[in-house]
PDB file of C-alpha atoms in Angstrom:
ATOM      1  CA  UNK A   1     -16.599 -39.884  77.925  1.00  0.00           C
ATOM      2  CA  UNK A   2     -17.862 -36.417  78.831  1.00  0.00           C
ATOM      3  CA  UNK A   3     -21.483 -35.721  78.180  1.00  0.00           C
ATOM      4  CA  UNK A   4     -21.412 -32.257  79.280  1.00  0.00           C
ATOM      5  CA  UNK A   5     -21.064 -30.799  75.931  1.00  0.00           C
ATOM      6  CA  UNK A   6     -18.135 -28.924  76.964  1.00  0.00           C
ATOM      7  CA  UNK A   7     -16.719 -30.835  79.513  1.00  0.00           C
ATOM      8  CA  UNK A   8     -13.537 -32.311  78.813  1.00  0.00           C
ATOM      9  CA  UNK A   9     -13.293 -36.030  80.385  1.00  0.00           C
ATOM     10  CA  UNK A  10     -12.525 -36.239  84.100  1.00  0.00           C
ATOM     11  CA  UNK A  11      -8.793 -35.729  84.067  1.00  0.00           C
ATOM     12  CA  UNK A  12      -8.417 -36.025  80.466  1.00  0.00           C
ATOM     13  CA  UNK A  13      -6.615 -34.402  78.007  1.00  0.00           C
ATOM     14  CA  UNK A  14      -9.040 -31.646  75.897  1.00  0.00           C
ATOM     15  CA  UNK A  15      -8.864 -33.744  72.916  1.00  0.00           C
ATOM     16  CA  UNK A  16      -9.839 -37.089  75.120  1.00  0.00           C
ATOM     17  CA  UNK A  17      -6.832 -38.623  73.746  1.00  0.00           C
ATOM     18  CA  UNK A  18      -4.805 -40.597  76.921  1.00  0.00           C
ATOM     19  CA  UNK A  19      -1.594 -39.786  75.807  1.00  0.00           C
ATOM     20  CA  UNK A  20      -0.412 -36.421  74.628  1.00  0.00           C
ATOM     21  CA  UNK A  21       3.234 -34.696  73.821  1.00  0.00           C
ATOM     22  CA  UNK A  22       4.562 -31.285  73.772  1.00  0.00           C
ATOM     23  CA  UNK A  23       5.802 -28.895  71.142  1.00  0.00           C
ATOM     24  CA  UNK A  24       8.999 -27.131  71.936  1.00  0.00           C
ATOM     25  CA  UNK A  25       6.805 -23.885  72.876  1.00  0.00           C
ATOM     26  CA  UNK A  26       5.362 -25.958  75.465  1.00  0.00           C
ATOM     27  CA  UNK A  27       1.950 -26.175  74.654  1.00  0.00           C
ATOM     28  CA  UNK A  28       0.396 -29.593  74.945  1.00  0.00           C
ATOM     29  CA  UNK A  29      -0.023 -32.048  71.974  1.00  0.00           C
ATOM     30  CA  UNK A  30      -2.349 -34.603  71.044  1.00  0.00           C
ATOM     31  CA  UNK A  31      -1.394 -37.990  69.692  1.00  0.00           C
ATOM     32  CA  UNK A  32      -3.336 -37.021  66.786  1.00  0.00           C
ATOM     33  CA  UNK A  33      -1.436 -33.585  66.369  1.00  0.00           C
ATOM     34  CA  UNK A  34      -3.938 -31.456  67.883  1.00  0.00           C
ATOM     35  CA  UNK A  35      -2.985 -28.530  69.884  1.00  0.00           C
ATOM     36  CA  UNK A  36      -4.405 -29.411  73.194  1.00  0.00           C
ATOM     37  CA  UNK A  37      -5.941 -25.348  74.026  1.00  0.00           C
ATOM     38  CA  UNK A  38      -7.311 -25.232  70.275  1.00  0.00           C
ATOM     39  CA  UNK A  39      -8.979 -28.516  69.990  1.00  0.00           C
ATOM     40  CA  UNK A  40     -10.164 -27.270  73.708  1.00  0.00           C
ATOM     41  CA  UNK A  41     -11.856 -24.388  72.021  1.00  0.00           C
ATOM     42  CA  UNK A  42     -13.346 -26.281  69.200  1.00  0.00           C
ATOM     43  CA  UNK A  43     -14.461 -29.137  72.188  1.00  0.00           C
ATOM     44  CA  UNK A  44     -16.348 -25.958  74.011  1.00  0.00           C
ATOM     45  CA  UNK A  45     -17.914 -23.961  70.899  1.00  0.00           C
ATOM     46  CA  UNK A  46     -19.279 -26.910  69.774  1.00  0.00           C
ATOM     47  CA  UNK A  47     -20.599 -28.261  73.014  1.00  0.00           C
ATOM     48  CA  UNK A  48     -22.134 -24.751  73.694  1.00  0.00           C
ATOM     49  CA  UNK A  49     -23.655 -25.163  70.054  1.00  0.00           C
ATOM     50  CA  UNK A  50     -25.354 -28.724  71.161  1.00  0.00           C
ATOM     51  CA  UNK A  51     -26.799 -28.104  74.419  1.00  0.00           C
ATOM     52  CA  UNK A  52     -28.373 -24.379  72.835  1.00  0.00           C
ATOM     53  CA  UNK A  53     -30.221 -26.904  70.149  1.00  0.00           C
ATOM     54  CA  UNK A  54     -31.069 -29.322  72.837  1.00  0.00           C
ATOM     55  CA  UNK A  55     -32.638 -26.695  75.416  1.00  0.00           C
ATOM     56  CA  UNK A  56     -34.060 -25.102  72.544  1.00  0.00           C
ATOM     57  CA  UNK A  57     -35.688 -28.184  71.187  1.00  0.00           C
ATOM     58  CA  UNK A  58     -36.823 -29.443  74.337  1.00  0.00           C
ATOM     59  CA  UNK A  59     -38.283 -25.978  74.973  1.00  0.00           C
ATOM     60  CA  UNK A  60     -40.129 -25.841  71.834  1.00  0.00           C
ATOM     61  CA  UNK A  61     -42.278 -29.383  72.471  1.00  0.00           C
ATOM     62  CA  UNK A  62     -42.663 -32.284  71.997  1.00  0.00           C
ATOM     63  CA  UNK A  63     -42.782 -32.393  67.696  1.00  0.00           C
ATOM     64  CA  UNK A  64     -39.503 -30.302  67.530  1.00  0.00           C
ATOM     65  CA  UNK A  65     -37.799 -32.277  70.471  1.00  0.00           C
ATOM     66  CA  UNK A  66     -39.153 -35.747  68.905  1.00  0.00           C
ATOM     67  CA  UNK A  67     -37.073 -34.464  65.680  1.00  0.00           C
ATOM     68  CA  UNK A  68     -34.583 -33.752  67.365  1.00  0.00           C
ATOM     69  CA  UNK A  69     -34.316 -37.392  69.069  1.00  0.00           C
ATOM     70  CA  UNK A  70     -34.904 -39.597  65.870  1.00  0.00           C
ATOM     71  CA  UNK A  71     -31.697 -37.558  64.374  1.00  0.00           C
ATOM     72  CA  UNK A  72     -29.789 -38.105  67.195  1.00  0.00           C
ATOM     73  CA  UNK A  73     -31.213 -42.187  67.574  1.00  0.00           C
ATOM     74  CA  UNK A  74     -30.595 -42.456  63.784  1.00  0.00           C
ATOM     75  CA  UNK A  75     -27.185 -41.390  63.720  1.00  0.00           C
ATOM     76  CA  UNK A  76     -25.913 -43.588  66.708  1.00  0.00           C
ATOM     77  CA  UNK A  77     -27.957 -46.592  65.051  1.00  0.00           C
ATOM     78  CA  UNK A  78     -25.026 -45.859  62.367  1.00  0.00           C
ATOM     79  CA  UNK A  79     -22.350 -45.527  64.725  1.00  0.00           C
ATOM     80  CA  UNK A  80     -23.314 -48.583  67.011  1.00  0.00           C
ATOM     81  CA  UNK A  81     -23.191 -50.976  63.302  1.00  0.00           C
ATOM     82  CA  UNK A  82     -19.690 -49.203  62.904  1.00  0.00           C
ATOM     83  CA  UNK A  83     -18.365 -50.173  65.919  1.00  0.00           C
ATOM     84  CA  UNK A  84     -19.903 -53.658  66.434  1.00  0.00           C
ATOM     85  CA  UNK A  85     -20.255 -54.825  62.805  1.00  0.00           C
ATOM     86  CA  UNK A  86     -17.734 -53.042  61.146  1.00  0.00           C
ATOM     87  CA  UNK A  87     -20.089 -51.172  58.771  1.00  0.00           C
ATOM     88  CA  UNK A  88     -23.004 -48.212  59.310  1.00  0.00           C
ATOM     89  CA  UNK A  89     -24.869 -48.955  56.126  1.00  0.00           C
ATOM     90  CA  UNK A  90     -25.893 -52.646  56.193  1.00  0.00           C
ATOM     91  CA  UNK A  91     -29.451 -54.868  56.444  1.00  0.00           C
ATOM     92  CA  UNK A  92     -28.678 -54.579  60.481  1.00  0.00           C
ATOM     93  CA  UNK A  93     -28.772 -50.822  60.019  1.00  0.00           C
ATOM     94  CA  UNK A  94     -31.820 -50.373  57.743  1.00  0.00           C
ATOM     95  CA  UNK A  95     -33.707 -53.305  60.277  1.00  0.00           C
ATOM     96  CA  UNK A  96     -32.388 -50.677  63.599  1.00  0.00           C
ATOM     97  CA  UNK A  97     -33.234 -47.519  61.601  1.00  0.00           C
ATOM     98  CA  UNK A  98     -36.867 -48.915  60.683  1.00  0.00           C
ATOM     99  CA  UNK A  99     -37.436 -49.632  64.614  1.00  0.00           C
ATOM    100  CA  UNK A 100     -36.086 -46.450  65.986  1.00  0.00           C
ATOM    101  CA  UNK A 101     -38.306 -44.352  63.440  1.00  0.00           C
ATOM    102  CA  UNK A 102     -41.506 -46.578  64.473  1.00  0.00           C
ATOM    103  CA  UNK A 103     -40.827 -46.465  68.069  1.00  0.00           C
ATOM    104  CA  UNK A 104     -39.833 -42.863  68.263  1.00  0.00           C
ATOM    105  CA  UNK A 105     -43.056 -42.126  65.972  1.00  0.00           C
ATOM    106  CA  UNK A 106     -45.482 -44.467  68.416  1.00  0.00           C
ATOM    107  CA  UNK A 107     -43.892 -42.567  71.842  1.00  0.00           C
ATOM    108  CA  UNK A 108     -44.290 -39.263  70.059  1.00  0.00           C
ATOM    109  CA  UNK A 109     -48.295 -39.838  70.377  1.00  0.00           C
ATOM    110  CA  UNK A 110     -47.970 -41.637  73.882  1.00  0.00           C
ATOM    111  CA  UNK A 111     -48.404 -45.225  73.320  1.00  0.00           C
ATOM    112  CA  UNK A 112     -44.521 -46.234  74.987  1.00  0.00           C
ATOM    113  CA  UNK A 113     -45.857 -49.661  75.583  1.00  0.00           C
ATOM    114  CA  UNK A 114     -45.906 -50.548  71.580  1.00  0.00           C
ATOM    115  CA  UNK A 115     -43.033 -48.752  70.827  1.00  0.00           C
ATOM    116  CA  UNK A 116     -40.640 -50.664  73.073  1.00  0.00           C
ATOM    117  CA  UNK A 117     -42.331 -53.557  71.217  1.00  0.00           C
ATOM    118  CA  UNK A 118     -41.621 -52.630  67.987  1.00  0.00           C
ATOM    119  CA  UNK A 119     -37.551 -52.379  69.612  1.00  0.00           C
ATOM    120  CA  UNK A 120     -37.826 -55.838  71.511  1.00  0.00           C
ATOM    121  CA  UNK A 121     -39.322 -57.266  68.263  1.00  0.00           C
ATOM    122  CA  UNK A 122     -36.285 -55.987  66.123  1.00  0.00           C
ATOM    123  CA  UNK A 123     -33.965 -56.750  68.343  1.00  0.00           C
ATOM    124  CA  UNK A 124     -35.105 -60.595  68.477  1.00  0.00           C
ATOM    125  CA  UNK A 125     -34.724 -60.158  64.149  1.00  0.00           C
ATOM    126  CA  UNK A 126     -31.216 -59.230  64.412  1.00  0.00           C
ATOM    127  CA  UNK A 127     -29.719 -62.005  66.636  1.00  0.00           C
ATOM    128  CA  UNK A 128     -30.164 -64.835  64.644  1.00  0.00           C
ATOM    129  CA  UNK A 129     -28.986 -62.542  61.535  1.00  0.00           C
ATOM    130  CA  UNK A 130     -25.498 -62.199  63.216  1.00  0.00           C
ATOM    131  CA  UNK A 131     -24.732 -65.210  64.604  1.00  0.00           C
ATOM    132  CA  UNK A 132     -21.310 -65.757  64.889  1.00  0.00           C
ATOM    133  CA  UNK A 133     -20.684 -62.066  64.370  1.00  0.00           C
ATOM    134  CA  UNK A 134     -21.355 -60.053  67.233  1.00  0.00           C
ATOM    135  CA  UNK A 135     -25.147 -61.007  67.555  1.00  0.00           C
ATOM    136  CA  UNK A 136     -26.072 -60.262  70.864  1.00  0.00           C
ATOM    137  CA  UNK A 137     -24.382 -56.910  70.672  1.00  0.00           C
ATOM    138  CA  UNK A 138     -26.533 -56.372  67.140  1.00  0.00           C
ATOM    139  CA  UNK A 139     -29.324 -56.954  69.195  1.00  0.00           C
ATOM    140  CA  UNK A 140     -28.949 -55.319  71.972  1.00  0.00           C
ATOM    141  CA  UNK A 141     -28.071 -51.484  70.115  1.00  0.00           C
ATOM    142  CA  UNK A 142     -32.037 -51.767  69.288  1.00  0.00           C
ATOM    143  CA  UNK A 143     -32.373 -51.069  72.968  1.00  0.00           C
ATOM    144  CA  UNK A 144     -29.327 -49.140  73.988  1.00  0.00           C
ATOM    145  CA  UNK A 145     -30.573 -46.806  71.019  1.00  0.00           C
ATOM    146  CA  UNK A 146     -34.034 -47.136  71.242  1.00  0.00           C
ATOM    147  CA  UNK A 147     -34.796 -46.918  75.038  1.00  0.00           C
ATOM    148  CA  UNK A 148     -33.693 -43.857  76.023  1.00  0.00           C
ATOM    149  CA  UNK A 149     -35.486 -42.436  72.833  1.00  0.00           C
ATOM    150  CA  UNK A 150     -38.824 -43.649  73.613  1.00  0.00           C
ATOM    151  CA  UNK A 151     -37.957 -42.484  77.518  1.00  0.00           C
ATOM    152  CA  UNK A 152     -37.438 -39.044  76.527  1.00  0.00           C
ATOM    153  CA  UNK A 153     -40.650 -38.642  73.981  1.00  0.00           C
ATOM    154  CA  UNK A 154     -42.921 -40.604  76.614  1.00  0.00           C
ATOM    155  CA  UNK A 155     -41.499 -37.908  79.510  1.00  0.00           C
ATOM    156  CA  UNK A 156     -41.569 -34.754  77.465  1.00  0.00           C
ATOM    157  CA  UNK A 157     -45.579 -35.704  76.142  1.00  0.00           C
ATOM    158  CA  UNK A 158     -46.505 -35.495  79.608  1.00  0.00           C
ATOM    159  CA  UNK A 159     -47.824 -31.810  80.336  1.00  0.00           C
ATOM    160  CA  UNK A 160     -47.556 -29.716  82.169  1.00  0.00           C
ATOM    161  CA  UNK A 161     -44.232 -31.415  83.467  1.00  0.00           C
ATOM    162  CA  UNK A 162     -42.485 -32.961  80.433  1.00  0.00           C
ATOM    163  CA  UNK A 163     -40.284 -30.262  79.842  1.00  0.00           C
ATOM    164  CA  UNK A 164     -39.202 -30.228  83.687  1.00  0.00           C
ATOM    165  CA  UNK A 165     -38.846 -33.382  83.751  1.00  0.00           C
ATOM    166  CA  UNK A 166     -35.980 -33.264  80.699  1.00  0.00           C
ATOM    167  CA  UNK A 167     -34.595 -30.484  82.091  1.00  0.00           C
ATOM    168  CA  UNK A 168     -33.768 -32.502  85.524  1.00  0.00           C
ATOM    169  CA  UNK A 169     -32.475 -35.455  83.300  1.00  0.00           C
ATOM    170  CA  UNK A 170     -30.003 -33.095  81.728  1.00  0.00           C
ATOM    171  CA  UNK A 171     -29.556 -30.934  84.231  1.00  0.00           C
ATOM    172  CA  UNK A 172     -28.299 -34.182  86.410  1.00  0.00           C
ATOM    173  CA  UNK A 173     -26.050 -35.632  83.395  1.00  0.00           C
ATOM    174  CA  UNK A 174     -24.399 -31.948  82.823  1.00  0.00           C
ATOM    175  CA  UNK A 175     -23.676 -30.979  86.222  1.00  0.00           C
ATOM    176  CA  UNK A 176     -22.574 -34.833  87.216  1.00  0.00           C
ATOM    177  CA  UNK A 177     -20.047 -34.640  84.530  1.00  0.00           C
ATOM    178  CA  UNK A 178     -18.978 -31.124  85.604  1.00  0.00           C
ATOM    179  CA  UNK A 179     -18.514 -32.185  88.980  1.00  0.00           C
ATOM    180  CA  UNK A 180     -16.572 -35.468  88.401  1.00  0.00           C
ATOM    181  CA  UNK A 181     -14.087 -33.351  86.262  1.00  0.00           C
ATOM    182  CA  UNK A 182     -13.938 -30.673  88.482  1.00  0.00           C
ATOM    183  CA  UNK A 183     -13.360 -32.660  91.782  1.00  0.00           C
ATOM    184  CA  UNK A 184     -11.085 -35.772  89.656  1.00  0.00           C
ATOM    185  CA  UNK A 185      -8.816 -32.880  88.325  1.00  0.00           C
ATOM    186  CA  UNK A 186      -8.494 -31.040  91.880  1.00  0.00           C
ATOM    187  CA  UNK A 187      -8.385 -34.156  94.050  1.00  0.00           C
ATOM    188  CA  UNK A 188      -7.086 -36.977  92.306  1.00  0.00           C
ATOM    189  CA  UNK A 189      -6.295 -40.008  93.578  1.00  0.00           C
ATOM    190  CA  UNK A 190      -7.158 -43.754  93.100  1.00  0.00           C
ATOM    191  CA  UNK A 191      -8.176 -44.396  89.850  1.00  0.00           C
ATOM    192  CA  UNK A 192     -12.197 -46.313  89.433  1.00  0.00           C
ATOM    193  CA  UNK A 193     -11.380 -48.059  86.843  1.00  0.00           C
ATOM    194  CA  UNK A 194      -8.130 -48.145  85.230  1.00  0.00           C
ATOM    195  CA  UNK A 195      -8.429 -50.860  82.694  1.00  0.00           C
ATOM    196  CA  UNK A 196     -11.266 -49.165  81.306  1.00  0.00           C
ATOM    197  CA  UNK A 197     -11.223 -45.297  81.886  1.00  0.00           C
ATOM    198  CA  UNK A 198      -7.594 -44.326  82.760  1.00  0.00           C
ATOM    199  CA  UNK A 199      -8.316 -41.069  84.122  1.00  0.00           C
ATOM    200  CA  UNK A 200     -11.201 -41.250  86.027  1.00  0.00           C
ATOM    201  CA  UNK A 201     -11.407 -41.298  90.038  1.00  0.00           C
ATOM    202  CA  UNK A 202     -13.158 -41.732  92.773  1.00  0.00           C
ATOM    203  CA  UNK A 203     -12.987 -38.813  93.911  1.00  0.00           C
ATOM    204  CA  UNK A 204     -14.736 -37.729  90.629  1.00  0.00           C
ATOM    205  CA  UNK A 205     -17.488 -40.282  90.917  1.00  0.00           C
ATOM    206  CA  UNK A 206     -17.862 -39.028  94.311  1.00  0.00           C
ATOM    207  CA  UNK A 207     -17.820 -34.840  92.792  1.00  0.00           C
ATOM    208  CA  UNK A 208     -20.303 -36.333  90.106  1.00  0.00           C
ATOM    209  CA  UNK A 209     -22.881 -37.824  93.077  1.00  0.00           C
ATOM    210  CA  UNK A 210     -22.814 -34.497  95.019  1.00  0.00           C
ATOM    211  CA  UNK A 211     -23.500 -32.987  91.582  1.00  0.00           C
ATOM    212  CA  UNK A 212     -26.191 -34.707  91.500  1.00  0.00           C
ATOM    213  CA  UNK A 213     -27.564 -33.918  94.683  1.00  0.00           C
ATOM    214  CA  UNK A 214     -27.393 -30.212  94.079  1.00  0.00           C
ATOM    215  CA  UNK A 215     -29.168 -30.451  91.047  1.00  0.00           C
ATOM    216  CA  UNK A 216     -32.200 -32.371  93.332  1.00  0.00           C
ATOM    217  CA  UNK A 217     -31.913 -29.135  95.780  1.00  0.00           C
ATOM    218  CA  UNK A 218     -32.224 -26.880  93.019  1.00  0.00           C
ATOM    219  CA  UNK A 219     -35.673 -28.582  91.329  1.00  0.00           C
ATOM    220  CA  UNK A 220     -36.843 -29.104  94.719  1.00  0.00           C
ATOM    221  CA  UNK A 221     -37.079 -25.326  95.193  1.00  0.00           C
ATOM    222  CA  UNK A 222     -38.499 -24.783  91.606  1.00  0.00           C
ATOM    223  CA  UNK A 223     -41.029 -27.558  91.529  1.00  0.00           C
ATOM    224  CA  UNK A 224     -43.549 -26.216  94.268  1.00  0.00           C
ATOM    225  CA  UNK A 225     -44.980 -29.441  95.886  1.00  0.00           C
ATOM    226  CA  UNK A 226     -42.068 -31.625  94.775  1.00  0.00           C
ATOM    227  CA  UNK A 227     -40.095 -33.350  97.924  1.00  0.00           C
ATOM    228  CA  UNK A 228     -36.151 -32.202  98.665  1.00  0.00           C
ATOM    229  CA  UNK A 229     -35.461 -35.086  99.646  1.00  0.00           C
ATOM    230  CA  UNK A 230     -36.613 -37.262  96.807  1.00  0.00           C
ATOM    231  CA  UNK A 231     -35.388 -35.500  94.437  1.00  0.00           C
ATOM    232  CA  UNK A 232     -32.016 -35.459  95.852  1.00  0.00           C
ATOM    233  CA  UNK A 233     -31.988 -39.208  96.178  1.00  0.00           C
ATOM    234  CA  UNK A 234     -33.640 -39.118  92.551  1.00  0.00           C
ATOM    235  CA  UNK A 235     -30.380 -37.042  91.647  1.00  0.00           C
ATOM    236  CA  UNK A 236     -27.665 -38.643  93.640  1.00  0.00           C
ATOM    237  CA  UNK A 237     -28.942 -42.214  91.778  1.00  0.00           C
ATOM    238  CA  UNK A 238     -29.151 -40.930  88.074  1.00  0.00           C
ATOM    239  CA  UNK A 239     -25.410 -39.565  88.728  1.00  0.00           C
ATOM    240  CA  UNK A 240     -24.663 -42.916  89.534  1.00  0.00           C
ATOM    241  CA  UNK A 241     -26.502 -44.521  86.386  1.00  0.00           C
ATOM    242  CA  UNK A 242     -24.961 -41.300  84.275  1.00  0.00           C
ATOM    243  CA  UNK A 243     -21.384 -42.413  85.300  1.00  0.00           C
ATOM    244  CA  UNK A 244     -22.530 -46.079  84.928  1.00  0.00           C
ATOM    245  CA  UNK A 245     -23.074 -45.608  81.354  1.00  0.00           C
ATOM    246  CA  UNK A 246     -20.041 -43.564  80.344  1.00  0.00           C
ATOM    247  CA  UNK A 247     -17.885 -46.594  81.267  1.00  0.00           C
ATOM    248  CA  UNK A 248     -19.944 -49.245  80.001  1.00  0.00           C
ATOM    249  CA  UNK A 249     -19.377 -47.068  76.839  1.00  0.00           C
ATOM    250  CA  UNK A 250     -15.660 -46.766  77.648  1.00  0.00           C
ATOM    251  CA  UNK A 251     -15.804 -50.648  78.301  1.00  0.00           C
ATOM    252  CA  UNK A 252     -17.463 -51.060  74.580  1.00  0.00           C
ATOM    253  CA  UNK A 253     -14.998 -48.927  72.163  1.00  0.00           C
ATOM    254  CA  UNK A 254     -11.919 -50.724  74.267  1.00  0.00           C
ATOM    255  CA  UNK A 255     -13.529 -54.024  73.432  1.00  0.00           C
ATOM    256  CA  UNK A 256     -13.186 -52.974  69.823  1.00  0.00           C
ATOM    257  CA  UNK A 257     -10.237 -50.753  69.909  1.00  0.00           C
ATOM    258  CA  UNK A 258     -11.855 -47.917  68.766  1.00  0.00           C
ATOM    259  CA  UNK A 259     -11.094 -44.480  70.652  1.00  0.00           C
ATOM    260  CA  UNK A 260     -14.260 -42.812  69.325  1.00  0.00           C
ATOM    261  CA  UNK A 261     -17.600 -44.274  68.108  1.00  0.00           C
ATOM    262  CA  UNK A 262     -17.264 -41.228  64.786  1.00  0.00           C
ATOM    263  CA  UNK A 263     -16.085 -37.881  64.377  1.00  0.00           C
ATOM    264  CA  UNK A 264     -18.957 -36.257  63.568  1.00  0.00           C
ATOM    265  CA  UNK A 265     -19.171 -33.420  66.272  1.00  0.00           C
ATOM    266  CA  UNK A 266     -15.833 -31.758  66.186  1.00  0.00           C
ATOM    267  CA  UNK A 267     -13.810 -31.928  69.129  1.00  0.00           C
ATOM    268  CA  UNK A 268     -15.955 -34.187  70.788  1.00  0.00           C
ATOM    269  CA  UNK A 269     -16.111 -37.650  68.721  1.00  0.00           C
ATOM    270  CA  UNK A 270     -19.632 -39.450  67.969  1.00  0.00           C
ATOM    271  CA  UNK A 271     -23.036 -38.852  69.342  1.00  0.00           C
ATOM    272  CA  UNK A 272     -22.438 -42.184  71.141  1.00  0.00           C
ATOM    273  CA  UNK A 273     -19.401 -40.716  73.120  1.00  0.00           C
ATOM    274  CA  UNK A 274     -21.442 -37.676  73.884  1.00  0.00           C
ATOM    275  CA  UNK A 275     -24.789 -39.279  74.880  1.00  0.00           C
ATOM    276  CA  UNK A 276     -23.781 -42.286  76.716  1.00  0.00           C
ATOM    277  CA  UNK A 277     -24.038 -40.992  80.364  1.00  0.00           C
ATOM    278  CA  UNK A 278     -27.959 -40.026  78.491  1.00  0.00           C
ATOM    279  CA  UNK A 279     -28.547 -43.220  77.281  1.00  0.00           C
ATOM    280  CA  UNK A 280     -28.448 -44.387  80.606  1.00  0.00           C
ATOM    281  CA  UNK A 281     -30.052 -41.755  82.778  1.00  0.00           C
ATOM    282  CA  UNK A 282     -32.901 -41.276  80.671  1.00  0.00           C
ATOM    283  CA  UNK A 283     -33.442 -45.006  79.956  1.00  0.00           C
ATOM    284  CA  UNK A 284     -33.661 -45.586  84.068  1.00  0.00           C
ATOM    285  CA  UNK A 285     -35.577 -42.349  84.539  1.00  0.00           C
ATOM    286  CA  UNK A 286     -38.663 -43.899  82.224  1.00  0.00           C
ATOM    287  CA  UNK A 287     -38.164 -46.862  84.151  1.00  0.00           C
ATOM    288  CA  UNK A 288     -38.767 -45.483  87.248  1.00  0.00           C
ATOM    289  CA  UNK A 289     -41.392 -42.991  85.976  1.00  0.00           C
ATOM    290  CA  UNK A 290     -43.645 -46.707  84.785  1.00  0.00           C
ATOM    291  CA  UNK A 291     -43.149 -48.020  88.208  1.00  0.00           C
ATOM    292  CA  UNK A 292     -44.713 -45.050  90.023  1.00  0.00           C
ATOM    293  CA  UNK A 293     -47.455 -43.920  87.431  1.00  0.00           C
ATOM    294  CA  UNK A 294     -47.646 -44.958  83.646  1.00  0.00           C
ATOM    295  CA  UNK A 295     -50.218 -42.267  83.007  1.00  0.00           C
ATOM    296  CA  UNK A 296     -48.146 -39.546  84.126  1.00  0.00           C
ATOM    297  CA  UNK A 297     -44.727 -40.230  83.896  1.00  0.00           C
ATOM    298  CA  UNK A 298     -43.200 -37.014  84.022  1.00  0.00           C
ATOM    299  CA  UNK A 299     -45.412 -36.069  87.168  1.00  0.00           C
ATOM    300  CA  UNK A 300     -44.294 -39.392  88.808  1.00  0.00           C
ATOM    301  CA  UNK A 301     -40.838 -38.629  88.262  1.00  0.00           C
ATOM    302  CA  UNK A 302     -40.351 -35.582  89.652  1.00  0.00           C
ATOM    303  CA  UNK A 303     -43.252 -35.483  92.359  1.00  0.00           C
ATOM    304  CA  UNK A 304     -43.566 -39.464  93.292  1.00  0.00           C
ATOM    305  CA  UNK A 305     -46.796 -41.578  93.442  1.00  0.00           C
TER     306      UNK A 305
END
């Protein structure tokens, strides 16, 4: 999936659809009965729409940005029960939604520590209520939800860097996804991997890693005092992560025949399909943030120890 709001996936058609068909005018298709430039359109004005709130937000600090996150956490809490339990609204939903809110609310005011408690703890709670049923995937959408959340908050708290350090999170997901389309659509060639992302290549993962290491140039001349070359590394590795995720996503809806984790953001499917390259980066970002200072993460991130 494409997490560069407007981005079509790598290769793809605009509606994300693998197979498409043609009208006798010629214009492409979808399996659904889309018209492939339309849906294009609506993909794009709504993307634009998205990333404006999200820059905005993120701008704004770290109350309006924290909103911003528990809507987005609460809403693929729904769509993860959908597509692993067969149903948003259930006792695993309510149990998720509870965490996410207390977690998100305990990194909002700096204390990341507790909140990834409060996800492990809820987490353990839902395992043994799904045996049989999925349990370790019920489980486990505490963290895939809740990680990246508190990773976010816990960055963006950190002033004066928290916004810069977002920005480079985003800025690496975008432009990754930008350049694996780009270079998979002019290149071509052997497919990653076929059995779970038809279209993708390597020579898109490859355009998505030299995204990435642009995007470290860039910061490195905009953060005085920040190293080029760590940040480029820093870049080149959350590309990897970024494309990581989008096809452990891809690997999850095949797993449950599903195409799409919702509908909710037209032309683009859930906020799962359109955060899952986030999920990942910002989840490893935080990571690496702890391991080089837990009192400054966003510092550590961007500047090193």
């Amino acid at each position: 999936m494409s997490d560069n709001p407007a981005m079509p996936p790598e290769g793809g058609s605009p509606s994300g659809l693998n197979t498409t068909g043609s009208n006798d005018t010629g214009t492409t298709v979808s399996a659904a009965g889309k018209l492939g430039p339309s849906n294009l359109t609506l993909r794009i004005v709504s993307g634009a729409v998205l990333a404006a709130v999200a820059f905005f937000l993120a701008y704004s600090g770290p109350v309006p940005f924290g909103i911003l996150i528990l809507a987005c956490s609460l809403v693929m809490s729904w769509e993860w029960g959908r597509l692993v339990r067969g149903t948003g609204f259930d006792l695993g939903f309510y149990i998720q939604a509870a965490a996410v809110i207390l977690a998100v609310a305990l990194a909002a005011f700096g204390y990341a520590a507790p909140a990834f408690a409060v996800l492990c703890i809820a987490a353990i709670i839902l395992i043994p209520l799904y045996l049989g049923r999925n349990a370790g995937l019920s489980g486990l959408g505490v963290i895939y939800v809740g990680l990246p959340a508190v990773a976010l908050l816990w960055l963006r708290g950190d002033e004066p860097y928290g916004f810069s350090a977002i920005l480079f999170v985003f800025a690496v997901v975008w432009s990754s996804d930008t350049g694996a389309y780009a270079a998979g659509r002019s290149i071509g060639g052997p497919k990653l991997w076929p059995k779970v992302s038809p279209k993708k290549t390597w020579a898109g993962f490859i355009g998505a890693l030299v995204a990435g290491a642009v995007v470290g140039v860039v910061f490195s001349k905009l953060e005085p005092g920040a190293d080029a070359l760590r940040l480029v590394l820093l870049g080149v590795g959350l590309a990897f992560v970024s494309q990581a995720g989008d096809l452990a996503e891809s690997a999850l809806k095949r797993h449950f025949n599903r195409k799409d984790a919702s509908d909710l953001i037209p032309g683009h499917g859930g906020f799962m399909d359109r955060m899952d390259s986030i999920v990942a980066a910002a989840s490893v970002a935080g990571l690496l943030a702890l391991a080089v200072d837990a009192h400054a993460p966003a510092r550590a991130l961007l500047f090193g120890p």
